GROMACS .gro file of C-alpha atoms in nm:
model
  207
    1VAL     CA    1   0.008  -0.008  -0.003
    2VAL     CA    2   0.154   0.334  -0.093
    3CYS     CA    3   0.012   0.655   0.069
    4GLU     CA    4   0.099   0.974   0.263
    5TYR     CA    5   0.139   0.957   0.605
    6LYS     CA    6  -0.183   1.161   0.680
    7HIS     CA    7  -0.365   0.843   0.499
    8LEU     CA    8  -0.184   0.585   0.689
    9LEU     CA    9  -0.414   0.515   0.972
   10ALA     CA   10  -0.728   0.502   0.753
   11SER     CA   11  -0.560   0.299   0.505
   12ALA     CA   12  -0.450   0.039   0.753
   13CYS     CA   13  -0.792   0.011   0.891
   14ALA     CA   14  -0.944  -0.024   0.538
   15VAL     CA   15  -0.702  -0.318   0.485
   16ALA     CA   16  -0.775  -0.485   0.817
   17ARG     CA   17  -1.158  -0.476   0.731
   18SER     CA   18  -1.112  -0.665   0.390
   19TYR     CA   19  -1.004  -0.960   0.560
   20PRO     CA   20  -1.311  -1.127   0.747
   21GLY     CA   21  -1.257  -1.271   1.099
   22TYR     CA   22  -1.581  -1.468   1.095
   23CYS     CA   23  -1.577  -1.805   0.893
   24LYS     CA   24  -1.800  -2.112   0.887
   25LYS     CA   25  -1.638  -2.295   0.588
   26SER     CA   26  -1.599  -2.650   0.682
   27ALA     CA   27  -1.276  -2.697   0.471
   28GLY     CA   28  -1.135  -2.354   0.555
   29THR     CA   29  -0.763  -2.315   0.570
   30SER     CA   30  -0.569  -2.061   0.769
   31TYR     CA   31  -0.322  -1.837   0.611
   32THR     CA   32  -0.104  -1.533   0.679
   33VAL     CA   33  -0.117  -1.208   0.484
   34THR     CA   34   0.184  -0.971   0.502
   35VAL     CA   35   0.076  -0.598   0.418
   36GLU     CA   36   0.368  -0.358   0.318
   37PHE     CA   37   0.300   0.006   0.362
   38ILE     CA   38   0.525   0.244   0.192
   39VAL     CA   39   0.480   0.611   0.327
   40CYS     CA   40   0.569   0.888   0.096
   41ASP     CA   41   0.647   1.242   0.143
   42SER     CA   42   0.366   1.464   0.044
   43ALA     CA   43   0.588   1.703  -0.126
   44ASN     CA   44   0.819   1.461  -0.261
   45TYR     CA   45   0.669   1.114  -0.365
   46SER     CA   46   1.021   0.960  -0.465
   47LYS     CA   47   1.099   1.007  -0.087
   48HIS     CA   48   0.984   0.725   0.160
   49LEU     CA   49   0.931   0.811   0.531
   50PRO     CA   50   1.036   0.557   0.781
   51LEU     CA   51   0.773   0.428   1.048
   52THR     CA   52   0.856   0.450   1.409
   53ASP     CA   53   0.783   0.185   1.668
   54ALA     CA   54   0.505   0.392   1.815
   55ASP     CA   55   0.352   0.422   1.467
   56ILE     CA   56   0.352   0.035   1.418
   57SER     CA   57   0.217  -0.009   1.745
   58CYS     CA   58  -0.072   0.208   1.690
   59LEU     CA   59  -0.135   0.067   1.348
   60GLN     CA   60  -0.150  -0.293   1.503
   61ALA     CA   61  -0.388  -0.179   1.766
   62ALA     CA   62  -0.617  -0.011   1.519
   63ALA     CA   63  -0.618  -0.317   1.295
   64ASP     CA   64  -0.678  -0.558   1.557
   65ALA     CA   65  -0.973  -0.352   1.703
   66VAL     CA   66  -1.108  -0.308   1.350
   67ARG     CA   67  -1.088  -0.686   1.267
   68THR     CA   68  -1.235  -0.778   1.609
   69ALA     CA   69  -1.542  -0.544   1.541
   70GLY     CA   70  -1.577  -0.679   1.203
   71ARG     CA   71  -1.589  -1.043   1.325
   72ILE     CA   72  -1.851  -0.986   1.597
   73VAL     CA   73  -2.061  -0.778   1.363
   74ASP     CA   74  -2.031  -1.058   1.094
   75THR     CA   75  -2.144  -1.333   1.348
   76PRO     CA   76  -2.512  -1.426   1.291
   77CYS     CA   77  -2.725  -1.346   1.599
   78ASN     CA   78  -2.788  -1.703   1.675
   79GLU     CA   79  -2.425  -1.716   1.766
   80MET     CA   80  -2.357  -1.357   1.866
   81HIS     CA   81  -2.631  -1.321   2.142
   82THR     CA   82  -2.617  -1.135   2.461
   83ASP     CA   83  -2.416  -1.416   2.617
   84ALA     CA   84  -2.164  -1.388   2.362
   85PHE     CA   85  -2.139  -1.018   2.325
   86LEU     CA   86  -2.081  -1.031   2.715
   87GLU     CA   87  -1.789  -1.265   2.665
   88GLU     CA   88  -1.626  -1.026   2.423
   89ILE     CA   89  -1.659  -0.743   2.658
   90TYR     CA   90  -1.503  -0.944   2.922
   91LYS     CA   91  -1.191  -1.013   2.689
   92VAL     CA   92  -1.158  -0.685   2.622
   93GLY     CA   93  -1.159  -0.573   2.983
   94GLU     CA   94  -0.891  -0.872   3.071
   95ALA     CA   95  -0.673  -0.739   2.802
   96LEU     CA   96  -0.686  -0.397   2.963
   97GLY     CA   97  -0.687  -0.492   3.330
   98ILE     CA   98  -1.042  -0.370   3.365
   99ARG     CA   99  -1.328  -0.553   3.538
  100PRO     CA  100  -1.661  -0.461   3.354
  101GLU     CA  101  -1.962  -0.381   3.588
  102VAL     CA  102  -2.251  -0.589   3.432
  103ILE     CA  103  -2.644  -0.526   3.509
  104ARG     CA  104  -2.852  -0.749   3.363
  105GLY     CA  105  -3.205  -0.922   3.351
  106GLU     CA  106  -3.429  -0.809   3.618
  107GLU     CA  107  -3.155  -0.593   3.794
  108LEU     CA  108  -3.199  -0.356   3.519
  109GLN     CA  109  -3.533  -0.270   3.590
  110LYS     CA  110  -3.468  -0.247   3.964
  111ARG     CA  111  -3.188  -0.004   3.864
  112GLY     CA  112  -3.384   0.221   3.647
  113PHE     CA  113  -3.286   0.087   3.309
  114GLY     CA  114  -3.664   0.018   3.219
  115GLY     CA  115  -3.616   0.069   2.862
  116LEU     CA  116  -3.320  -0.170   2.811
  117TYR     CA  117  -3.504  -0.416   3.021
  118ALA     CA  118  -3.857  -0.408   2.857
  119VAL     CA  119  -3.713  -0.432   2.487
  120GLY     CA  120  -3.500  -0.751   2.577
  121LYS     CA  121  -3.705  -0.913   2.837
  122ALA     CA  122  -3.879  -1.186   2.607
  123ALA     CA  123  -3.533  -1.300   2.479
  124GLU     CA  124  -3.364  -1.628   2.559
  125HIS     CA  125  -3.080  -1.447   2.657
  126PRO     CA  126  -3.152  -1.149   2.866
  127PRO     CA  127  -3.036  -0.785   2.801
  128ALA     CA  128  -2.750  -0.645   2.976
  129LEU     CA  129  -2.559  -0.343   3.025
  130ALA     CA  130  -2.158  -0.356   3.070
  131ILE     CA  131  -1.970  -0.064   3.217
  132LEU     CA  132  -1.597  -0.047   3.157
  133SER     CA  133  -1.406   0.226   3.319
  134HIS     CA  134  -1.036   0.311   3.231
  135THR     CA  135  -0.893   0.530   3.474
  136VAL     CA  136  -0.553   0.729   3.430
  137ARG     CA  137  -0.365   0.850   3.719
  138GLY     CA  138  -0.362   1.241   3.695
  139ALA     CA  139  -0.667   1.229   3.487
  140LYS     CA  140  -0.828   1.575   3.476
  141GLU     CA  141  -1.121   1.505   3.249
  142THR     CA  142  -1.372   1.246   3.221
  143ILE     CA  143  -1.534   1.119   2.893
  144ALA     CA  144  -1.832   0.872   2.893
  145TRP     CA  145  -1.918   0.694   2.575
  146VAL     CA  146  -2.246   0.513   2.548
  147GLY     CA  147  -2.317   0.268   2.255
  148LYS     CA  148  -2.614   0.003   2.205
  149GLY     CA  149  -2.552  -0.350   2.092
  150ILE     CA  150  -2.887  -0.503   1.921
  151VAL     CA  151  -2.788  -0.847   1.867
  152TYR     CA  152  -3.110  -0.945   1.717
  153ASP     CA  153  -3.378  -0.708   1.607
  154THR     CA  154  -3.715  -0.817   1.479
  155GLY     CA  155  -3.793  -0.469   1.392
  156GLY     CA  156  -4.159  -0.550   1.495
  157LEU     CA  157  -4.205  -0.882   1.296
  158PHE     CA  158  -3.946  -0.799   1.040
  159ILE     CA  159  -3.609  -0.963   1.115
  160LYS     CA  160  -3.355  -0.734   0.993
  161PRO     CA  161  -3.058  -0.878   0.804
  162ARG     CA  162  -2.685  -0.836   0.907
  163GLY     CA  163  -2.651  -0.472   0.759
  164ASP     CA  164  -2.925  -0.361   0.924
  165ARG     CA  165  -2.859  -0.452   1.279
  166ALA     CA  166  -2.743  -0.209   1.529
  167THR     CA  167  -2.480  -0.425   1.702
  168GLY     CA  168  -2.205  -0.207   1.547
  169TYR     CA  169  -2.262   0.094   1.753
  170GLY     CA  170  -2.166  -0.108   2.093
  171VAL     CA  171  -1.912  -0.288   1.911
  172ALA     CA  172  -1.718   0.004   1.756
  173LEU     CA  173  -1.740   0.178   2.112
  174LEU     CA  174  -1.583  -0.142   2.276
  175ASN     CA  175  -1.301  -0.165   2.042
  176THR     CA  176  -1.236   0.216   2.041
  177LEU     CA  177  -1.186   0.191   2.401
  178PHE     CA  178  -0.932  -0.105   2.336
  179ALA     CA  179  -0.736   0.062   2.064
  180TYR     CA  180  -0.703   0.391   2.276
  181ALA     CA  181  -0.634   0.255   2.620
  182SER     CA  182  -0.384  -0.019   2.478
  183GLN     CA  183  -0.160   0.264   2.358
  184SER     CA  184   0.020   0.539   2.556
  185PRO     CA  185  -0.167   0.659   2.853
  186MET     CA  186  -0.413   0.945   2.797
  187LEU     CA  187  -0.494   1.197   3.076
  188LEU     CA  188  -0.858   1.107   3.040
  189LYS     CA  189  -1.087   0.891   3.235
  190LEU     CA  190  -1.284   0.664   2.977
  191ALA     CA  191  -1.622   0.527   3.091
  192PRO     CA  192  -1.785   0.326   2.808
  193HIS     CA  193  -2.136   0.207   2.864
  194VAL     CA  194  -2.226  -0.073   2.631
  195GLY     CA  195  -2.593  -0.206   2.634
  196GLY     CA  196  -2.649  -0.561   2.469
  197GLN     CA  197  -3.011  -0.628   2.382
  198SER     CA  198  -3.210  -0.873   2.187
  199SER     CA  199  -3.553  -0.758   2.066
  200SER     CA  200  -3.746  -1.092   2.054
  201GLN     CA  201  -4.103  -1.226   2.044
  202GLY     CA  202  -4.167  -1.470   2.354
  203LYS     CA  203  -4.337  -1.576   2.644
  204ASN     CA  204  -4.252  -1.239   2.828
  205SER     CA  205  -4.349  -1.044   2.528
  206THR     CA  206  -4.612  -0.759   2.590
  207ALA     CA  207  -4.807  -0.533   2.361
   0.00000   0.00000   0.00000
C-alpha cells in the first residue's frame, strides 16, 4: 500500500476490514497475509518516510480493533447473542486490566434501566448493560461513551439482515476503548457503557 502519512491510519483500517475474521467454511484453511506500507513524503513522492515503533504499535492496535469489531458484527445473531457479546466485553476488559460491571435481567429494571429491560426481556438471552472504566492517574477530565449493541432485532415482525442490525454501535465503542487504552496513557478517564439487547418475541413479550 502506497500512501501519504496522513492517510496511513485510514488505509490500515481499510485493509484490516477487508479480511473478515468470521468464517464457517467446513474446509477452511488458515493463512497469513503480510501487508507492506510505503509511506511517501507529500511534497516528494519519491522520498519514503520510515515508520517509528510507536507508529507500528498504533497501526497494529487499530487493525486488531477493526478486525475484532468486524468479526463480532459479521457473526450471525444465533451465535452472537448477549451472552456471547458479554464474553467479548470480558475479553477486552481482561486485556486492559479492567473488570466490567454488568447489570443484567431483572436488575436492569430495579436500577432504573426500564427501556433496556422492556425491549429485551422476552429474549432467551437476557439484556445487559456493561460498564468499563479506564482510569489514568492524574486524569483531569472524564469522558463517557455510550453505545447500544442490538444483537437481534425483529423490527416489529421484520427480521433485519446483518447490515441493518445495530450491533455495530456497541462493538465500535468497545474496540475504540481497546485501541485507545492499549496505547500510550491519556490524561482522560474513559467510561464506556455498552448495552446489549435482543428484540425478540417470546412468552414474556407485552403488547
